[in-house]
Amino acid sequence: MTMQIADSGSLTSPDAKARAHALAARDNLRTEPRAVRIVIIALAMLFLSVFVVLPLVVVFAQALSKGIFAYFAALSDPEALSAIKLTLVVAAISVGLNLVFGLVAAWAIAKFDFPGKTFLITLIDLPFSVSPVISGLVFVLLFGAQGYFGGWLRDHDIQILFAVPGIALATTFVTFPFVARALIPLMQEQGTQEEEAAISLGASGLQTFFRVTLPNIKWGVLYGVLLCNARAMGEFGAVSVVSGHIRGETNTMPLLVEILYNEYQFVAAFAIASLLAMLALITLIAKTILERHLDEGQDVNDH
Amino acid sequence: MTIEVRNLVKKFGSFAALDGVDLKVNDGELLALLGPSGSGKTTLLRIIAGLDWPDSGEVAFNGEDALTQGARERHVGFVFQHYALFRHMTVFENVAFGLRVQPRSIRKDEATIRARVKELLDLVQLDWLADRYPSQLSGGQRQRIALARALAIEPRILLLDEPFGALDAKVRKELRKWLRSLHHEINVTSIFVTHDQEEALEVANRVVVMDKGKIEQIGSPDDVYETPATAFVHSFIGESIELPVQVADGVVRLGDRPLRLAVDGLAPGASRLFVRRHDMLVGPPGSGAFEGAVQHVRNFGPVQRAEVALSGGQTIEIDAPRGRELRAGDTVGLEPRRYRIFAG
């Protein structure tokens, strides 16, 4: 009884009243009955658990099924180490190249008007719309023994297919859109006024780029690099076509996972897979943090 | 520094932003480019700054061709409507930017740069904001920092593109006065673009009125207000009553009604009559060139604004002094104290 009095008493204070009103209004806006809401949310959670969380758990469970020593033994196998090293090298090359290409492309598209701009934007998206296997085959057609440049390459003793250059090329092609895609909308929204201000203050083109443009897009660059890196390390299709699967030499981590799995070496396969899964988790966390920075950057933009 | 612009033409596709503009800006002058949006005033300013290039025409600073130089070499201070402050730099670094990017051979040492920035922040009265970021400032503060940044390079010319356009009315009024006194102090040749006639008339020594890529009139604030050169200037500056009239046989007619107005030097044909609202004197019926019935009266401090339906059918708004109160339903005679008639 006293509780009730106290409750109604607190409700009469203007603040509490306003809050109660706001709550009621918010409830009214959600027209679906409570039961429907619960069902919808439960469905979403169930779907996520089965299709996202469960596989992730299974990967780690399988990797550790024979104990922690077997797990580390699998990871320190020479073949595994070589695959990890190759993956890191290829990712470093393709992320580096795409960082430069992506920056240049985004800069050209966002800050200048030129004929063929729309075509260029479409072209940037091409690697996303083409199956990775085809991306790989293109390089086989170009650099393979029967390919257009095959003879010339053989004469000059340059190995592209079934070697690091081919894998790096295929990966670069597949991951090309990430940096450019992250930067184009950001740079378009920021416009060219700060650059114009810098130039009218006497800055050279390079000074303007490094002192004004780049600091303004640094979070966007990191965001693009992060996604590009995640995809570069995880790429399977295109790399599978050009790598030749030479054990201990041209197997990247995803390729090695498949080979080990096909040889019933489940612990080893899942141990490597767990590394890729961890990469994904770290990417997700870093992505969330970067997105927060990107949002802040946009707030600054408001007048 | 004088600026001379000759026969400037700039087209965007088929749209002529500037259609043959000639302008001479005197040394130390504070000039306003006034016009509606799309009149070409910002394009003209950007071409003078070197941020845009004309299709043809000439721009000269002190008689020297400026079009051979890029924005970087022209040494022009430019203030943007939306400030364009470097968002990732502090206020201090924003103002210091122009000094820090100078070629190594003429770049000043750190202590001199610091002293200069401090001096500029004092000039715009915002030295206490040195460590803030642009996002932490109000609009008026941002614009003053943008001005300090432009002044840091000791520009030969100062160009301001709608400098107060994004600010609220009160801050705008304060900044106008402040800009005028600042110009008095530093005395650098300045051009500012505005679509706000009050701003142009209050701040500038001379006003250039533009419309559709052409200059309509150049003159002192008094000139453009008191003796508008064209129908556009009359209707754009100040509140005007505009009536379509016919000039024929030495008589001005509004509809069928002959008006007792002088027609010296007017070509016959369809014309437009312009009268300032406060130049329409109210008298008893039959006393003036026009006659009409008061429809509606509102009081604005010292004036009463009356809507009057003329006998010809048009409705006009006039500003009459308080004292002799008008009432809805009154029939009045109206005599224009001053008026202008433009052909067309």
XYZ file of C-alpha atoms in Angstrom:
647
model
C 0.000 0.000 0.000
C 2.706 2.424 1.004
C 4.610 1.394 -2.099
C 1.693 2.387 -4.283
C 1.384 5.769 -2.656
C 5.065 6.364 -3.069
C 4.807 5.318 -6.698
C 1.943 7.581 -7.599
C 3.663 10.332 -5.647
C 6.803 10.038 -7.726
C 4.749 9.977 -10.909
C 3.268 13.389 -10.155
C 6.672 15.050 -10.321
C 6.911 16.702 -13.749
C 10.015 14.788 -14.729
C 8.594 11.387 -13.993
C 5.370 12.287 -15.742
C 7.196 13.342 -18.850
C 9.202 10.141 -18.801
C 6.077 8.039 -18.398
C 4.477 9.875 -21.296
C 7.509 9.354 -23.454
C 7.517 5.638 -22.656
C 3.818 5.329 -23.429
C 4.277 7.189 -26.694
C 7.147 4.941 -27.669
C 5.092 1.846 -26.890
C 2.248 3.163 -28.980
C 4.536 3.657 -31.935
C 5.377 -0.037 -31.886
C 2.058 -1.296 -33.053
C 2.977 -5.011 -33.038
C 1.750 -6.932 -30.020
C 4.363 -8.020 -27.530
C 4.089 -11.709 -28.512
C 4.820 -10.965 -32.168
C 7.834 -8.924 -31.210
C 9.214 -11.736 -29.070
C 8.727 -14.272 -31.856
C 10.481 -12.091 -34.422
C 13.438 -11.420 -32.155
C 13.672 -15.086 -31.192
C 13.702 -16.116 -34.845
C 16.510 -13.708 -35.606
C 18.515 -14.925 -32.627
C 17.947 -18.567 -33.549
C 19.033 -17.970 -37.131
C 22.171 -16.153 -36.005
C 23.006 -18.890 -33.492
C 22.656 -21.733 -35.984
C 24.299 -20.071 -38.957
C 26.930 -17.848 -37.366
C 27.712 -18.657 -33.739
C 27.446 -22.454 -33.942
C 29.937 -22.874 -36.845
C 32.378 -20.619 -35.043
C 32.103 -22.695 -31.878
C 32.458 -25.913 -33.867
C 35.659 -24.657 -35.492
C 37.301 -24.045 -32.135
C 35.861 -27.225 -30.590
C 37.224 -29.360 -33.420
C 40.573 -27.610 -33.374
C 40.964 -28.319 -29.658
C 39.321 -31.783 -29.689
C 42.651 -33.563 -29.207
C 43.876 -31.119 -26.634
C 45.897 -27.951 -26.680
C 49.195 -29.713 -27.526
C 47.828 -31.300 -30.668
C 46.486 -27.859 -31.612
C 49.850 -26.149 -31.343
C 51.633 -29.117 -32.929
C 49.342 -28.748 -35.943
C 50.066 -25.034 -36.150
C 53.823 -25.467 -35.910
C 53.949 -28.057 -38.695
C 56.303 -26.763 -41.456
C 53.503 -26.892 -44.027
C 51.227 -24.851 -41.764
C 53.964 -22.330 -41.035
C 54.716 -21.935 -44.727
C 51.001 -21.395 -45.471
C 50.733 -18.775 -42.714
C 53.822 -17.006 -44.014
C 52.591 -17.059 -47.609
C 49.193 -15.729 -46.574
C 50.785 -12.855 -44.678
C 53.090 -11.994 -47.573
C 50.274 -12.094 -50.140
C 47.982 -10.036 -47.905
C 50.720 -7.450 -47.337
C 51.367 -7.126 -51.092
C 47.716 -6.906 -52.135
C 46.699 -4.589 -49.290
C 49.644 -2.339 -50.089
C 48.806 -2.202 -53.788
C 45.113 -1.692 -53.164
C 45.811 1.044 -50.650
C 47.644 3.017 -53.320
C 45.205 2.181 -56.146
C 42.169 2.751 -53.934
C 43.413 6.124 -52.693
C 44.222 7.307 -56.187
C 40.927 6.086 -57.636
C 38.824 7.542 -54.815
C 40.681 10.840 -55.007
C 40.169 11.122 -58.747
C 36.496 10.197 -58.514
C 35.588 12.318 -55.508
C 37.533 15.476 -56.230
C 37.466 15.821 -60.014
C 34.971 15.700 -62.840
C 36.103 13.961 -65.997
C 34.534 12.060 -68.870
C 34.140 8.343 -68.175
C 33.823 8.811 -64.409
C 30.662 6.710 -64.143
C 32.332 3.979 -66.172
C 35.304 3.995 -63.808
C 33.027 3.676 -60.773
C 31.334 0.672 -62.395
C 34.711 -0.843 -63.236
C 35.829 -0.607 -59.624
C 32.908 -2.809 -58.641
C 33.710 -5.453 -61.254
C 35.727 -7.742 -58.926
C 32.710 -7.875 -56.587
C 30.336 -8.945 -59.331
C 32.575 -11.575 -60.944
C 33.013 -15.030 -59.452
C 36.501 -15.317 -57.866
C 37.148 -18.478 -59.886
C 36.783 -16.490 -63.088
C 39.088 -13.807 -61.683
C 41.681 -16.552 -61.221
C 41.092 -18.034 -64.678
C 41.718 -14.636 -66.262
C 45.260 -14.730 -64.935
C 45.751 -18.297 -66.148
C 44.652 -17.131 -69.612
C 47.114 -14.248 -69.482
C 50.156 -15.818 -67.856
C 49.633 -19.598 -68.236
C 51.857 -21.740 -70.453
C 49.291 -21.467 -73.302
C 48.371 -17.894 -72.308
C 49.006 -14.629 -74.132
C 52.203 -13.805 -72.264
C 53.084 -17.417 -71.418
C 55.761 -17.818 -74.109
C 57.454 -14.526 -73.371
C 57.470 -15.227 -69.641
C 58.964 -18.680 -70.182
C 61.671 -17.233 -72.431
C 62.613 -14.739 -69.770
C 62.334 -17.285 -66.987
C 59.722 -15.356 -65.053
C 57.339 -17.433 -62.960
C 53.966 -15.834 -62.308
C 51.453 -18.664 -62.186
C 51.891 -21.270 -59.436
C 54.080 -18.776 -57.545
C 53.768 -15.821 -55.214
C 53.279 -13.174 -57.973
C 50.244 -14.996 -59.399
C 48.654 -15.478 -55.994
C 49.292 -11.834 -55.104
C 47.864 -10.653 -58.446
C 44.697 -12.718 -58.109
C 44.203 -11.598 -54.519
C 44.797 -7.956 -55.426
C 42.229 -8.184 -58.195
C 39.595 -9.749 -55.972
C 40.101 -7.264 -53.130
C 40.487 -4.144 -55.255
C 37.114 -2.488 -54.438
C 37.465 -2.393 -50.643
C 39.640 0.673 -50.117
C 38.148 2.658 -53.001
C 34.598 1.795 -51.910
C 35.257 2.887 -48.334
C 36.752 6.205 -49.440
C 34.605 7.412 -52.344
C 31.449 8.311 -50.356
C 33.519 9.767 -47.516
C 35.558 11.979 -49.829
C 32.543 13.005 -51.863
C 30.765 14.082 -48.701
C 33.739 16.098 -47.494
C 33.869 17.996 -50.771
C 36.819 20.028 -51.982
C 36.551 23.172 -49.873
C 39.275 22.295 -47.399
C 41.620 21.500 -50.283
C 40.747 24.791 -51.946
C 41.402 26.604 -48.697
C 44.775 24.884 -48.379
C 45.811 25.794 -51.929
C 44.731 29.410 -51.548
C 46.860 29.501 -48.384
C 49.854 28.550 -50.497
C 50.062 24.772 -50.001
C 51.379 22.628 -52.857
C 49.450 19.634 -54.162
C 51.456 17.180 -52.052
C 51.224 19.352 -48.945
C 47.478 19.575 -49.441
C 47.183 15.816 -49.800
C 49.304 14.891 -46.789
C 48.243 17.698 -44.452
C 44.552 18.063 -45.299
C 43.079 15.255 -47.416
C 44.769 12.258 -45.798
C 44.139 13.205 -42.137
C 40.471 13.725 -42.973
C 40.066 10.246 -44.429
C 42.445 8.284 -42.207
C 39.679 6.332 -40.442
C 38.102 5.526 -43.794
C 41.478 4.321 -45.083
C 41.928 2.069 -42.044
C 38.408 0.744 -42.489
C 39.054 -0.120 -46.129
C 42.433 -1.676 -45.337
C 40.893 -3.789 -42.589
C 38.196 -5.264 -44.814
C 40.632 -5.630 -47.684
C 43.045 -7.514 -45.444
C 40.337 -9.823 -44.088
C 39.268 -10.734 -47.595
C 42.838 -11.056 -48.870
C 43.720 -13.562 -46.154
C 40.510 -15.514 -46.627
C 40.379 -15.594 -50.437
C 39.973 -19.123 -51.754
C 38.494 -19.291 -55.265
C 40.804 -17.073 -57.287
C 43.899 -18.212 -55.389
C 42.961 -21.873 -55.804
C 42.996 -21.486 -59.595
C 46.406 -19.803 -59.836
C 48.301 -21.392 -56.938
C 48.938 -24.906 -58.235
C 48.666 -26.273 -54.660
C 52.357 -26.995 -54.292
C 52.687 -28.238 -50.723
C 54.817 -26.075 -48.509
C 55.227 -23.538 -51.297
C 52.059 -22.129 -52.859
C 49.383 -23.115 -50.360
C 47.747 -20.247 -48.516
C 45.863 -20.882 -45.287
C 42.421 -21.367 -46.871
C 43.886 -23.776 -49.446
C 45.695 -25.731 -46.751
C 42.497 -26.037 -44.724
C 40.804 -27.724 -47.662
C 43.719 -30.077 -48.353
C 44.062 -31.137 -44.715
C 40.333 -31.638 -44.426
C 40.267 -33.836 -47.523
C 43.055 -35.898 -45.952
C 40.976 -36.400 -42.791
C 43.423 -34.392 -40.694
C 40.569 -32.676 -38.875
C 42.537 -31.238 -35.973
C 45.110 -29.679 -38.285
C 42.441 -28.386 -40.690
C 40.415 -26.801 -37.934
C 43.495 -25.427 -36.187
C 44.333 -23.409 -39.308
C 40.656 -22.559 -39.705
C 40.581 -21.289 -36.134
C 43.276 -18.768 -37.027
C 41.125 -17.477 -39.881
C 38.126 -17.384 -37.554
C 40.106 -15.347 -35.039
C 41.127 -12.993 -37.806
C 37.435 -12.554 -38.557
C 36.616 -11.802 -34.914
C 39.430 -9.283 -34.600
C 38.317 -7.693 -37.870
C 34.778 -7.378 -36.536
C 35.905 -5.709 -33.329
C 38.265 -3.338 -35.134
C 35.517 -2.566 -37.654
C 33.117 -1.606 -34.873
C 35.692 0.723 -33.336
C 36.505 2.303 -36.705
C 32.848 2.818 -37.528
C 32.486 4.795 -34.329
C 35.391 7.029 -35.387
C 33.888 7.445 -38.847
C 30.585 8.571 -37.338
C 32.365 11.094 -35.158
C 34.148 12.428 -38.194
C 30.818 13.016 -39.829
C 29.431 14.856 -36.808
C 32.258 17.329 -37.121
C 31.035 17.958 -40.619
C 27.686 19.314 -39.450
C 27.350 23.024 -39.158
C 46.282 46.353 -54.810
C 43.854 47.089 -57.633
C 41.906 44.390 -59.436
C 40.798 44.704 -63.024
C 38.404 42.311 -64.704
C 37.768 42.617 -68.432
C 35.048 40.934 -70.460
C 34.995 37.791 -68.338
C 32.945 34.878 -69.689
C 32.416 31.556 -67.928
C 29.970 28.892 -69.056
C 28.886 25.734 -67.247
C 27.519 23.666 -70.113
C 25.042 25.947 -71.829
C 24.511 28.072 -68.713
C 26.455 31.330 -68.753
C 27.528 32.000 -65.165
C 29.417 35.098 -66.298
C 28.396 36.807 -69.505
C 30.897 39.565 -70.228
C 31.785 41.136 -66.875
C 33.934 44.274 -66.564
C 34.954 45.527 -63.141
C 37.626 47.691 -61.593
C 38.320 47.445 -57.868
C 40.295 50.258 -56.276
C 43.134 49.856 -53.821
C 41.971 49.404 -50.235
C 38.335 49.260 -51.199
C 35.676 47.090 -49.526
C 33.454 46.017 -52.402
C 30.243 43.999 -52.239
C 29.065 41.695 -55.039
C 25.329 41.598 -54.560
C 22.851 39.479 -56.457
C 20.388 36.597 -56.259
C 21.686 33.015 -56.320
C 22.783 32.036 -59.805
C 23.764 35.600 -60.695
C 27.426 34.630 -61.088
C 28.841 36.525 -58.120
C 30.508 33.520 -56.493
C 31.911 32.386 -59.848
C 33.447 35.827 -60.325
C 34.988 35.679 -56.853
C 36.392 32.180 -57.436
C 37.931 33.231 -60.740
C 39.629 36.187 -59.051
C 40.935 33.772 -56.391
C 42.198 31.301 -58.987
C 39.867 28.513 -57.831
C 38.031 28.614 -61.176
C 39.097 29.563 -64.689
C 37.204 31.733 -67.162
C 36.446 30.659 -70.727
C 37.638 34.059 -71.917
C 38.468 37.484 -70.541
C 41.204 38.971 -68.392
C 41.968 39.386 -64.712
C 44.774 41.700 -63.644
C 46.175 42.556 -60.219
C 47.903 45.966 -60.214
C 47.920 45.785 -63.993
C 49.647 42.377 -64.064
C 47.936 39.389 -65.652
C 46.721 37.129 -62.838
C 45.408 34.307 -65.010
C 48.921 32.997 -65.626
C 49.122 32.220 -61.907
C 47.412 29.459 -59.962
C 45.558 30.030 -56.716
C 48.709 29.127 -54.834
C 50.797 31.930 -56.385
C 48.157 34.645 -56.285
C 48.489 35.294 -52.596
C 44.813 35.873 -52.103
C 43.000 35.299 -48.826
C 39.758 33.398 -49.375
C 37.022 32.976 -46.772
C 34.431 30.298 -47.544
C 30.748 30.396 -46.731
C 30.994 27.166 -44.770
C 34.343 28.182 -43.268
C 36.263 25.168 -44.668
C 38.357 25.017 -41.511
C 40.657 21.993 -41.310
C 38.597 19.822 -39.026
C 41.453 17.711 -37.700
C 43.553 20.712 -36.652
C 43.232 22.975 -33.645
C 42.290 26.603 -34.127
C 45.939 27.507 -33.628
C 47.135 25.079 -36.312
C 44.408 26.238 -38.685
C 45.645 29.808 -38.479
C 49.286 28.682 -38.646
C 48.703 26.539 -41.772
C 49.517 29.206 -44.332
C 52.774 29.984 -42.539
C 53.806 26.350 -42.138
C 53.382 25.406 -45.811
C 55.617 28.186 -47.069
C 58.703 27.056 -48.990
C 61.569 26.309 -46.632
C 63.612 29.246 -47.946
C 61.145 31.861 -46.708
C 59.454 29.945 -43.902
C 59.656 31.704 -40.578
C 60.934 29.996 -37.454
C 58.547 28.445 -34.959
C 58.695 31.358 -32.490
C 57.818 33.906 -35.192
C 54.937 31.717 -36.422
C 53.606 31.376 -32.869
C 53.788 35.111 -32.290
C 52.057 35.836 -35.596
C 49.220 33.376 -34.903
C 48.768 34.840 -31.436
C 48.586 38.308 -32.947
C 45.916 37.200 -35.464
C 43.858 35.436 -32.816
C 43.990 38.641 -30.787
C 42.860 40.563 -33.854
C 39.745 38.389 -34.196
C 39.397 38.393 -30.392
C 39.481 34.620 -30.053
C 42.918 33.934 -28.557
C 41.290 31.919 -25.779
C 40.107 29.314 -28.321
C 43.572 28.421 -29.653
C 43.517 24.807 -28.461
C 39.963 23.984 -29.508
C 38.914 22.109 -32.618
C 36.599 23.697 -35.193
C 33.739 21.371 -34.217
C 33.790 22.905 -30.725
C 33.196 26.450 -31.976
C 30.022 28.352 -32.812
C 29.404 29.438 -36.386
C 30.420 33.025 -35.733
C 33.648 31.918 -34.052
C 34.456 29.565 -36.926
C 34.037 32.353 -39.440
C 36.322 34.661 -37.493
C 38.963 31.910 -37.324
C 38.581 31.373 -41.071
C 39.253 35.075 -41.516
C 42.300 34.982 -39.237
C 43.607 31.993 -41.220
C 43.189 33.880 -44.502
C 44.942 36.942 -43.068
C 47.901 34.904 -41.822
C 49.516 34.866 -45.264
C 49.276 38.661 -45.449
C 47.135 38.425 -48.579
C 47.271 41.070 -51.262
C 43.511 40.742 -51.632
C 40.845 39.394 -49.295
C 37.888 37.568 -50.851
C 34.871 36.526 -48.801
C 32.194 34.226 -50.229
C 28.904 34.797 -48.401
C 30.897 35.104 -45.187
C 27.863 35.424 -42.945
C 25.440 33.343 -44.994
C 25.364 30.392 -42.627
C 24.956 32.410 -39.436
C 21.844 33.459 -37.570
C 20.539 37.009 -37.873
C 21.922 38.429 -34.633
C 25.458 37.098 -35.046
C 25.362 38.269 -38.636
C 24.676 41.855 -37.623
C 27.485 41.849 -35.081
C 29.959 40.382 -37.546
C 29.043 42.934 -40.211
C 30.048 45.830 -37.976
C 33.114 43.925 -36.919
C 34.161 43.222 -40.527
C 33.824 46.875 -41.427
C 35.986 48.025 -38.545
C 38.477 45.223 -39.232
C 38.759 46.355 -42.838
C 39.318 49.878 -41.625
C 42.158 48.569 -39.479
C 43.975 46.343 -42.001
C 42.914 48.210 -45.130
C 43.478 45.388 -47.625
C 41.512 45.419 -50.901
C 38.491 43.234 -50.166
C 35.554 41.812 -52.085
C 32.691 40.034 -50.433
C 29.805 38.210 -52.025
C 26.338 38.392 -50.567
C 22.709 37.976 -51.519
C 21.664 40.100 -48.545
C 21.163 43.713 -49.659
C 21.198 45.051 -46.117
C 24.604 43.464 -45.602
C 25.955 44.925 -48.840
C 24.616 48.411 -48.184
C 25.793 48.464 -44.590
C 29.310 47.094 -44.981
C 30.627 48.031 -48.423
C 32.157 51.227 -49.826
C 30.840 50.258 -53.220
C 28.224 47.789 -54.324
C 28.181 45.785 -57.558
C 24.699 44.494 -58.352
C 24.688 41.377 -60.541
C 21.983 39.386 -62.282
C 22.206 36.488 -64.744
C 25.950 36.757 -65.218
C 25.944 40.472 -65.935
C 26.645 43.574 -63.878
C 23.509 45.668 -63.548
C 24.948 48.586 -61.619
C 28.099 49.665 -59.817
C 27.832 52.438 -57.281
C 27.929 53.582 -53.694
C 25.303 52.087 -51.379
C 23.380 55.367 -51.667
C 23.557 55.306 -55.472
C 22.167 51.831 -55.913
C 19.386 52.483 -53.415
C 18.405 56.025 -54.415
C 19.021 55.927 -58.163
C 18.721 52.348 -59.374
C 20.005 52.050 -62.930
C 17.736 49.222 -64.039
C 14.361 47.708 -63.222
C 16.158 44.697 -61.737
C 18.166 46.824 -59.302
C 15.057 48.705 -58.248
C 13.118 45.566 -57.491
C 16.071 43.729 -55.919
C 17.224 46.473 -53.558
C 14.767 47.931 -51.093
C 11.054 47.241 -50.961
C 9.413 48.401 -54.151
C 5.935 48.714 -55.561
C 5.983 47.575 -59.167
C 3.160 48.445 -61.574
C 2.829 47.642 -65.293
C 2.094 50.885 -67.182
C 1.740 52.071 -70.762
C 3.526 55.154 -72.082
C 1.830 56.746 -75.112
C 1.318 60.274 -76.444
C 3.133 61.841 -73.489
C 0.870 60.161 -70.938
C 1.500 57.283 -68.509
C -1.465 54.988 -68.129
C -2.192 52.294 -65.581
C -4.846 50.268 -67.371
C -7.195 52.946 -68.725
C -6.377 55.452 -66.028
C -4.020 58.256 -67.034
C -1.522 59.053 -64.271
C -0.363 62.587 -63.703
C 3.304 61.677 -63.922
C 6.103 63.268 -65.936
C 7.163 61.240 -68.972
C 10.273 63.187 -70.037
C 12.568 61.072 -72.132
C 10.463 57.916 -71.976
C 10.051 55.725 -75.018
C 6.440 54.870 -75.782
C 5.282 51.331 -75.078
C 4.834 48.912 -72.196
C 6.866 49.997 -69.157
C 7.213 49.324 -65.489
C 6.688 51.931 -62.785
C 8.652 51.548 -59.531
C 7.926 53.381 -56.286
C 9.428 52.740 -52.838
C 6.770 51.772 -50.348
C 7.513 54.737 -48.126
C 7.545 57.144 -51.079
C 3.814 56.676 -51.650
C 2.155 59.617 -49.866
C -1.364 59.142 -48.570
C -3.950 61.900 -49.061
C -7.699 62.333 -49.353
C -9.474 60.709 -52.338
C -8.768 62.497 -55.597
C -5.570 64.074 -54.320
C -2.976 61.895 -56.056
C -2.038 59.976 -59.149
C -3.633 56.822 -57.788
C -6.759 56.049 -55.913
C -7.595 52.948 -53.910
C -9.351 51.302 -50.994
C -7.437 50.241 -47.882
C -7.856 46.492 -47.368
C -5.776 45.733 -44.373
C -3.452 47.590 -41.979
C -0.621 46.291 -39.780
C 1.608 48.384 -37.563
C 5.396 47.981 -37.561
C 6.748 50.366 -34.942
C 7.030 53.778 -36.599
C 5.151 52.798 -39.777
C 1.816 51.350 -40.704
C 1.843 48.930 -43.601
C -1.381 49.122 -45.587
C -2.605 46.900 -48.363
C -4.388 49.102 -50.887
C -6.529 47.847 -53.773
C -6.057 50.341 -56.618
C -8.989 51.288 -58.779
C -7.194 49.601 -61.686
C -7.424 46.243 -59.904
C -3.838 45.819 -58.598
C -3.129 45.492 -54.900
C -0.048 47.243 -53.497
C 1.563 47.536 -50.090
C 2.584 50.963 -48.821
C 4.385 52.158 -45.683
C 2.800 55.284 -44.215
C 4.032 57.116 -41.119
C 1.985 56.711 -37.953
C -0.102 59.667 -36.835
C -2.851 59.744 -39.373
C -4.199 56.236 -38.791
C -5.489 54.274 -41.770
C -8.401 51.919 -41.430
C -9.600 49.057 -43.580
C -12.348 50.404 -45.870
C -10.903 53.942 -46.202
C -10.679 55.326 -49.706
C -7.402 57.190 -50.210
C -5.517 59.114 -52.841
C -1.872 58.110 -53.375
C 0.858 60.322 -54.783
C 4.372 58.935 -55.435
C 6.908 61.357 -53.975
C 9.592 59.762 -56.115
C 9.308 57.143 -58.813
C 11.169 55.560 -61.718
C 9.795 54.227 -64.971
C 11.767 51.614 -66.902
C 10.885 50.466 -70.399
C 10.016 46.809 -70.921
